[in-house]
mmCIF file of C-alpha atoms and ligand atoms in Angstrom:
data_model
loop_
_atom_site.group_PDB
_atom_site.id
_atom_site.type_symbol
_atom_site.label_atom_id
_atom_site.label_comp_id
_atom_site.label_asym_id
_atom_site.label_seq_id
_atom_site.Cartn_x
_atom_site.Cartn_y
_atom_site.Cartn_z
ATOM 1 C CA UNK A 1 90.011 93.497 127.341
ATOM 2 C CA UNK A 2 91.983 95.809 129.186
ATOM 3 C CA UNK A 3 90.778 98.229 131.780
ATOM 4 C CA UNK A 4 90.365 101.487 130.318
ATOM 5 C CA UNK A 5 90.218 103.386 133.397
ATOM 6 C CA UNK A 6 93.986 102.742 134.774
ATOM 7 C CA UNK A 7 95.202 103.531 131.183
ATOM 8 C CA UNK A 8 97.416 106.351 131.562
ATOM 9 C CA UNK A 9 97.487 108.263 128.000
ATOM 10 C CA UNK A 10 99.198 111.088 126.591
ATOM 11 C CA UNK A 11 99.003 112.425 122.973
ATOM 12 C CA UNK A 12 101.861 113.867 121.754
ATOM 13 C CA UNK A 13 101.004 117.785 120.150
ATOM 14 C CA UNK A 14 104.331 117.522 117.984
ATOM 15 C CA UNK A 15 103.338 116.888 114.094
ATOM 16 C CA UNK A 16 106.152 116.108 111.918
ATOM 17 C CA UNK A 17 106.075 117.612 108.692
ATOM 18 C CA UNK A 18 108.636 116.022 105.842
ATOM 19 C CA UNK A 19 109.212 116.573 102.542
ATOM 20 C CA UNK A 20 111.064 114.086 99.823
ATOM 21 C CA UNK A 21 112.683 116.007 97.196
ATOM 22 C CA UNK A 22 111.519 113.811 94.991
ATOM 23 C CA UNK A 23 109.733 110.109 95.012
ATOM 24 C CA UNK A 24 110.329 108.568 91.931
ATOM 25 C CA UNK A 25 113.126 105.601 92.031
ATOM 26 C CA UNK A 26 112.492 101.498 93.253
ATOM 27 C CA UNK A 27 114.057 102.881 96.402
ATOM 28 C CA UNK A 28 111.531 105.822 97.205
ATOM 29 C CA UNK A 29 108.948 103.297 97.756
ATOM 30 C CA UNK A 30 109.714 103.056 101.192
ATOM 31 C CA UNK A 31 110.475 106.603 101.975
ATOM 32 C CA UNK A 32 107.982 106.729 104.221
ATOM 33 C CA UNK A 33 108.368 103.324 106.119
ATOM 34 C CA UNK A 34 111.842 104.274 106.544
ATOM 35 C CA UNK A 35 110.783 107.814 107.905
ATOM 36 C CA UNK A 36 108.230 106.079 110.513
ATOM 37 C CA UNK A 37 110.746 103.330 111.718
ATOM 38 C CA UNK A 38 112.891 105.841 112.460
ATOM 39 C CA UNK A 39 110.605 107.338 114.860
ATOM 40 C CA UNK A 40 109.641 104.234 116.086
ATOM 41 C CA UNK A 41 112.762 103.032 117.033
ATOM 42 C CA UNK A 42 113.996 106.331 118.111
ATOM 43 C CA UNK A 43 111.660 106.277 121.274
ATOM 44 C CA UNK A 44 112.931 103.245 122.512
ATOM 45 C CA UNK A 45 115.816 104.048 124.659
ATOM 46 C CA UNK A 46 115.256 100.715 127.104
ATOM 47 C CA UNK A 47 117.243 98.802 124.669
ATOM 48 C CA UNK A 48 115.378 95.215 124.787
ATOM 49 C CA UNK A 49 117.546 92.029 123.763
ATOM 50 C CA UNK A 50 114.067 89.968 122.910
ATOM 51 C CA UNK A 51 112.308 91.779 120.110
ATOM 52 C CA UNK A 52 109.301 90.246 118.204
ATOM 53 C CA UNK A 53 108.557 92.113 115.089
ATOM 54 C CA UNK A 54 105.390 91.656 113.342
ATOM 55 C CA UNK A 55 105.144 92.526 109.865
ATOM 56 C CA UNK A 56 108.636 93.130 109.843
ATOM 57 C CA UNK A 57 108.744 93.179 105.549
ATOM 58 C CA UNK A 58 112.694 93.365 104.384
ATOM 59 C CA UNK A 59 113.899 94.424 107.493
ATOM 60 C CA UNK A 60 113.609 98.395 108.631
ATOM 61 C CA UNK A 61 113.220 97.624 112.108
ATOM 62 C CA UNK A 62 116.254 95.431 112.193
ATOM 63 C CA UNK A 63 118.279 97.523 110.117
ATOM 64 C CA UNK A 64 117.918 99.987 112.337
ATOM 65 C CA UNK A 65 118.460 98.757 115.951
ATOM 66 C CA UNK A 66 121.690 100.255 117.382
ATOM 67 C CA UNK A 67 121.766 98.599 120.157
ATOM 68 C CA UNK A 68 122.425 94.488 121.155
ATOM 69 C CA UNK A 69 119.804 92.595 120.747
ATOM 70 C CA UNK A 70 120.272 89.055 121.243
ATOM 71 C CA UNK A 71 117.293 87.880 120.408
ATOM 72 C CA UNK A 72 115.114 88.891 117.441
ATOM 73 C CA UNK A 73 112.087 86.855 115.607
ATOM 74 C CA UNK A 74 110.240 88.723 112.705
ATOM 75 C CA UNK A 75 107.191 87.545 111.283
ATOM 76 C CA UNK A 76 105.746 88.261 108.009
ATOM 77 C CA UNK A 77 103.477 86.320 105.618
ATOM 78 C CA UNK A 78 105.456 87.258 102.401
ATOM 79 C CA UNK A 79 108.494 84.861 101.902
ATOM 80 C CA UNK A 80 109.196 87.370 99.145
ATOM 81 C CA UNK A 81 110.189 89.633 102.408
ATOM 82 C CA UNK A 82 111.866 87.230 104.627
ATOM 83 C CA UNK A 83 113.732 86.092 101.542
ATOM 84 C CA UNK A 84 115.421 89.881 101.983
ATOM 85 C CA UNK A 85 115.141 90.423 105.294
ATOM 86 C CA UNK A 86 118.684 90.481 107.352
ATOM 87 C CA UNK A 87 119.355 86.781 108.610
ATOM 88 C CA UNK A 88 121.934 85.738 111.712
ATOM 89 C CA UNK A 89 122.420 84.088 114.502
ATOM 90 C CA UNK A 90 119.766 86.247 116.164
ATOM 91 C CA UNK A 91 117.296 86.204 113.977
ATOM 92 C CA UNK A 92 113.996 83.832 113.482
ATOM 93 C CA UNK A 93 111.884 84.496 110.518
ATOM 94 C CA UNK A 94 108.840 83.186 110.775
ATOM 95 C CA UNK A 95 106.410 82.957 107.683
ATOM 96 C CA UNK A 96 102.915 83.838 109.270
ATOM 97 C CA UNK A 97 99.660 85.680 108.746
ATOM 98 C CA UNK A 98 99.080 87.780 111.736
ATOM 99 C CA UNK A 99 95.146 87.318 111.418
ATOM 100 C CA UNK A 100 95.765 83.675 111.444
ATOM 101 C CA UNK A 101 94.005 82.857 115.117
ATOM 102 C CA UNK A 102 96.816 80.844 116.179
ATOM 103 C CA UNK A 103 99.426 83.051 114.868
ATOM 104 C CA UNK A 104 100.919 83.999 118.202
ATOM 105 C CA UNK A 105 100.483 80.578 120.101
ATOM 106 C CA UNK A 106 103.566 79.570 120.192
ATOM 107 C CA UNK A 107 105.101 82.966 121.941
ATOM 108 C CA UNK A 108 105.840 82.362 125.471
ATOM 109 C CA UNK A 109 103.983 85.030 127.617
ATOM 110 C CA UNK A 110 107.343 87.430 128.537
ATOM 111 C CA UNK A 111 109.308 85.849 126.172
ATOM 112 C CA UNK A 112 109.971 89.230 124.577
ATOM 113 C CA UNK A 113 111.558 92.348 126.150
ATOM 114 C CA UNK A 114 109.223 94.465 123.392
ATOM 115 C CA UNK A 115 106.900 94.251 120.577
ATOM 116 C CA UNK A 116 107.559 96.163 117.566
ATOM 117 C CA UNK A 117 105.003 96.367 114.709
ATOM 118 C CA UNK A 118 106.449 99.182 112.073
ATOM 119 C CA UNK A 119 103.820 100.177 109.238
ATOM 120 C CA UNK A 120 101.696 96.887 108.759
ATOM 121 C CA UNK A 121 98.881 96.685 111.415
ATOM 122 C CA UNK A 122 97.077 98.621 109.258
ATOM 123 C CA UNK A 123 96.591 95.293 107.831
ATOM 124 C CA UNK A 124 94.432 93.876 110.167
ATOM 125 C CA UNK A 125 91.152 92.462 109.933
ATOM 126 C CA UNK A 126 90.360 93.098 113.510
ATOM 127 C CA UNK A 127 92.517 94.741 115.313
ATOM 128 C CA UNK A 128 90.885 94.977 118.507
ATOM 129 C CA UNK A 129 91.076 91.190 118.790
ATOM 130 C CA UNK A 130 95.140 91.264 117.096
ATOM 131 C CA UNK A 131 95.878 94.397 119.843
ATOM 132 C CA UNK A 132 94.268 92.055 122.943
ATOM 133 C CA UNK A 133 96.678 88.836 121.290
ATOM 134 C CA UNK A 134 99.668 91.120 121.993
ATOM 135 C CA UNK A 135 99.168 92.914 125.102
ATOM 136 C CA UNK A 136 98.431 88.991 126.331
ATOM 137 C CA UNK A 137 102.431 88.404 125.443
ATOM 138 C CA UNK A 138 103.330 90.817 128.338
ATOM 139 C CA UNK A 139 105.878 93.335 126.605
ATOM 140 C CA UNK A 140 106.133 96.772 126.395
ATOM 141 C CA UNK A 141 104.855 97.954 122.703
ATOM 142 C CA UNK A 142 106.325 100.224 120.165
ATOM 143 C CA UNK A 143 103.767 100.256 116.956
ATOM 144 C CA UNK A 144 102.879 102.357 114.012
ATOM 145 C CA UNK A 145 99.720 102.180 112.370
ATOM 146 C CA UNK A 146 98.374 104.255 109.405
ATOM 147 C CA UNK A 147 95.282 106.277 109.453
ATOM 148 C CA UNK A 148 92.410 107.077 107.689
ATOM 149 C CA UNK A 149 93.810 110.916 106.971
ATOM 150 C CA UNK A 150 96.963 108.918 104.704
ATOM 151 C CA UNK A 151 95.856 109.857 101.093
ATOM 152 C CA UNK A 152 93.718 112.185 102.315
ATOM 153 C CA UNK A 153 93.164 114.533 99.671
ATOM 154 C CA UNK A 154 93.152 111.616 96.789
ATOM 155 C CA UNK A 155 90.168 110.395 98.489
ATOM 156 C CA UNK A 156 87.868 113.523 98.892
ATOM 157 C CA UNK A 157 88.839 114.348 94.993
ATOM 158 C CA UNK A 158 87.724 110.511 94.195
ATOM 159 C CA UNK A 159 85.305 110.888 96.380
ATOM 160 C CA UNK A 160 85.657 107.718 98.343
ATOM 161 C CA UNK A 161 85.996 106.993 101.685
ATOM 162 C CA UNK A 162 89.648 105.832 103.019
ATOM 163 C CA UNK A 163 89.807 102.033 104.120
ATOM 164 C CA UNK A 164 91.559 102.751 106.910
ATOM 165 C CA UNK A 165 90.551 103.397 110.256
ATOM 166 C CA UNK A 166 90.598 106.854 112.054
ATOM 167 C CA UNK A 167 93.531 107.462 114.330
ATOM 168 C CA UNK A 168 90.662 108.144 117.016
ATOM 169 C CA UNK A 169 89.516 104.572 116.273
ATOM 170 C CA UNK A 170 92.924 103.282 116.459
ATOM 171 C CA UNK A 171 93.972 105.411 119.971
ATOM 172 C CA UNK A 172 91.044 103.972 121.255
ATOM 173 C CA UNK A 173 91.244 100.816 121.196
ATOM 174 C CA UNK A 174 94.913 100.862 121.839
ATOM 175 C CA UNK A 175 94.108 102.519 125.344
ATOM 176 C CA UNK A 176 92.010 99.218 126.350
ATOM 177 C CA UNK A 177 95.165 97.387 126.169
ATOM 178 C CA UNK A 178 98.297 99.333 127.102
ATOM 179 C CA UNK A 179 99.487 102.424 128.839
ATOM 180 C CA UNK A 180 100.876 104.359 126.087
ATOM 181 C CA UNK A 181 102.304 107.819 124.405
ATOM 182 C CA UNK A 182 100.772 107.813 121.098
ATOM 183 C CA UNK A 183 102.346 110.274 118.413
ATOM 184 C CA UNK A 184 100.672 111.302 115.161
ATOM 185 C CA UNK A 185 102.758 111.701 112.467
ATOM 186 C CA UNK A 186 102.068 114.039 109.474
ATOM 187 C CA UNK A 187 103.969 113.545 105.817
ATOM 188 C CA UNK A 188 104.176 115.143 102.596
ATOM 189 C CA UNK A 189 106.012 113.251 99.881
ATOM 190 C CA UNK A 190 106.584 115.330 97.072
ATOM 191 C CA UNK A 191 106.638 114.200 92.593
ATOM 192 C CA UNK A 192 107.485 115.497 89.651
ATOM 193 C CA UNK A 193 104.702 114.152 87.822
ATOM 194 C CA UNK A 194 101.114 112.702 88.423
ATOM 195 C CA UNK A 195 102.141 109.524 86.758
ATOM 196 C CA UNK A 196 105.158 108.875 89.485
ATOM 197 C CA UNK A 197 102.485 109.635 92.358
ATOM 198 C CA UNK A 198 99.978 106.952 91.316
ATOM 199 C CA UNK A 199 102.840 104.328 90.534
ATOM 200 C CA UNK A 200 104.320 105.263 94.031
ATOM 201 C CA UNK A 201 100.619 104.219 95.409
ATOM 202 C CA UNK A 202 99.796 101.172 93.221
ATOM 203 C CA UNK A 203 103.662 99.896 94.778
ATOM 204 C CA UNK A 204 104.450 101.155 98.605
ATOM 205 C CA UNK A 205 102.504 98.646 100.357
ATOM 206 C CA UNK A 206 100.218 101.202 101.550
ATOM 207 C CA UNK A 207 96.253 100.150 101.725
ATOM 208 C CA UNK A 208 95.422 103.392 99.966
ATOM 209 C CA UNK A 209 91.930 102.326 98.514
ATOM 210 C CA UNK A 210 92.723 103.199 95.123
ATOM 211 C CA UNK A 211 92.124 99.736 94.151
ATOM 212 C CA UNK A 212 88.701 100.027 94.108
ATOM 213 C CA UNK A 213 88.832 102.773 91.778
ATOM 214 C CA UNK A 214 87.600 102.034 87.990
ATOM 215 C CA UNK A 215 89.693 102.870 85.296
ATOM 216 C CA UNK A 216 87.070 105.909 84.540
ATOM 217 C CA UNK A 217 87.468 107.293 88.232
ATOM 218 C CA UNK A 218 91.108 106.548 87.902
ATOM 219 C CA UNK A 219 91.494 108.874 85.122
ATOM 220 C CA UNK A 220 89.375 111.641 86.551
ATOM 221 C CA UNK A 221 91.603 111.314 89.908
ATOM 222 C CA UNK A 222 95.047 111.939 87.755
ATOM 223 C CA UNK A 223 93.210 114.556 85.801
ATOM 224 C CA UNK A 224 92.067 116.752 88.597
ATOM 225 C CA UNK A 225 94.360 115.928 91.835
ATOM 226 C CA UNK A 226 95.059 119.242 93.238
ATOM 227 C CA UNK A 227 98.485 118.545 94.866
ATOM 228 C CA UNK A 228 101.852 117.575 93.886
ATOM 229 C CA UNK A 229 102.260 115.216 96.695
ATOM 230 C CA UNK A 230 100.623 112.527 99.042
ATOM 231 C CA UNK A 231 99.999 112.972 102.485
ATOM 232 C CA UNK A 232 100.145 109.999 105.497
ATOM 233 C CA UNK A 233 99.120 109.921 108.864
ATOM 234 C CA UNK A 234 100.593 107.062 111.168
ATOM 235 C CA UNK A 235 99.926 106.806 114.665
ATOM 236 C CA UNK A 236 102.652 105.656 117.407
ATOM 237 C CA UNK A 237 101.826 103.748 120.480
ATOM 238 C CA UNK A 238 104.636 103.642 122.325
ATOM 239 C CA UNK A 239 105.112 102.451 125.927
ATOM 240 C CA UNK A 240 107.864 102.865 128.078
HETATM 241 C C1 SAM B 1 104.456 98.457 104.555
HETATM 242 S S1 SAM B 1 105.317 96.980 104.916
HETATM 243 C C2 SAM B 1 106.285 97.417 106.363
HETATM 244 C C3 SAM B 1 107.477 96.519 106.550
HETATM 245 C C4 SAM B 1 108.425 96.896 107.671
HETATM 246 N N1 SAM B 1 107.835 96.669 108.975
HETATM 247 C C5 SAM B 1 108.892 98.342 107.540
HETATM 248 O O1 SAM B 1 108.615 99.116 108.440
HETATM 249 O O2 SAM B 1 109.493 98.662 106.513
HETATM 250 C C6 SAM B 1 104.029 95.948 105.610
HETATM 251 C C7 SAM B 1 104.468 94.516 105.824
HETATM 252 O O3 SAM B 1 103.427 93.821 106.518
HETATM 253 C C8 SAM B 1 103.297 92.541 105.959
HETATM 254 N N2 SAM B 1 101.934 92.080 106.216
HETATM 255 C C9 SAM B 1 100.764 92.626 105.768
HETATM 256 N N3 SAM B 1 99.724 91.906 106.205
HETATM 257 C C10 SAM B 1 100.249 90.881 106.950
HETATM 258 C C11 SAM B 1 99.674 89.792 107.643
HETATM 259 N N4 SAM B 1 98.351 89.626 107.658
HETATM 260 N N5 SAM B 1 100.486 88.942 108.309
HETATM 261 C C12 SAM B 1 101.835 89.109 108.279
HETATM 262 N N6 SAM B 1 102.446 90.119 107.624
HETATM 263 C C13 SAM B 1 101.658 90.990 106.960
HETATM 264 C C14 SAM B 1 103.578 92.752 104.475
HETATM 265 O O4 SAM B 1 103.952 91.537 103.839
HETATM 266 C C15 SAM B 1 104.711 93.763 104.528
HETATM 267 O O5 SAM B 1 105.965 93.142 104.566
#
């Protein structure tokens, strides 16, 4: 555990606001993983050659590294994703479950320049434990993590509670561990029709609780949804 009193913190006040025209094509499905790497890898300006990525899925924080980096592994427990993901002489994929206890054993403490974890820590069955696993790797973090206010709406008109934690809960225990900037991150994504919204939430790879829902509730949530879009929240942790 880290020592929360020599945590220096700052929350950003900017909220981004963005709007798809329209979310309805294979591609749209990860509009708004695209939008948060982005951001993610926009604050990094100390250009690390030794990147672990964790969760890295088909490759958005590879793809979008502009800088040399000699040295990349990405886990992910989907070989359907590493199958995709962007393969060199750089790159290690690694097929592993992050929750798995042993899953970061083989790391050498300051074997990586930074940590990047873009849109899956959400994933986490306890992520105070995964968060105290990675600060114990000694590099500097960059990590986006959806919040309970993603689907916000949908869930007070289903009347269920999200599955995801708070971003309070999140910032929180991310200040035990590292000296940060944390961001919050607002989206819209706008469609045409209900129908295109709830396929674009049974397929982004979002935990959006709608699972849970029977087929009765389901119906009464695409009857009476208020809004023609979704809304996310992802916090960044981001340290220098
Ligand atoms: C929403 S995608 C994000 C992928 C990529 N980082 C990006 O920003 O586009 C989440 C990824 O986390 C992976 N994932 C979820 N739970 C995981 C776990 N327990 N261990 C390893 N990977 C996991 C999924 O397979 C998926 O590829």
């Amino acid at each position: 555990m880290g020592n929360h009193d020599s945590t220096e913190t700052q929350m950003s006040n900017n909220i981004h606001v963005s709007f798809s025209k329209n979310a309805k094509t294979y591609d749209d499905y990860n509009i708004v993983q695209n939008w948060v790497v982005k951001e993610l890898i926009g604050q990094i300006v100390d250009q690390p050659a030794s990147i672990l990525d964790i969760g890295c899925g088909s490759g958005a924080v590879y793809k979008n590294i502009d800088w040399q980096c000699d040295h990349f592994v990405a886990i992910d427990f989907a070989q359907t994703m590493l199958d995709i993901h962007p393969q060199d002489d750089k790159t290690i994929l690694l097929l592993k479950d992050f929750n798995d206890p042993d899953c970061f054993d083989r790391f050498q403490s300051g074997e990586f320049d930074r940590i990047i974890s873009a849109s899956a820590l959400q994933w986490a069955n306890d992520l105070d434990d995964l968060l105290g696993k990675i600060k114990r790797l000694h590099a500097p973090v960059s990590l986006a993590i959806f919040t309970s206010r993603t689907f916000r709406t949908l869930h007070q008109t289903a009347t269920i509670s999200s599955p995801l934690r708070s971003l309070d809960e999140v910032q929180t225990l991310a200040q035990n561990y590292f000296s940060a900037n944390y961001t919050q991150l607002n989206y819209q994504l706008h469609f045409s029709s209900v129908r295109d919204m709830f396929r674009y939430i049974k397929r982004s790879g979002v935990n959006g609780g709608t699972e849970r829902l029977s087929y009765k509730q389901m119906r009464y949530l695409m009857d009476h949804y208020p809004l023609d879009y979704l809304e996310f929240e992802i916090l960044l942790i981001h340290e220098e």
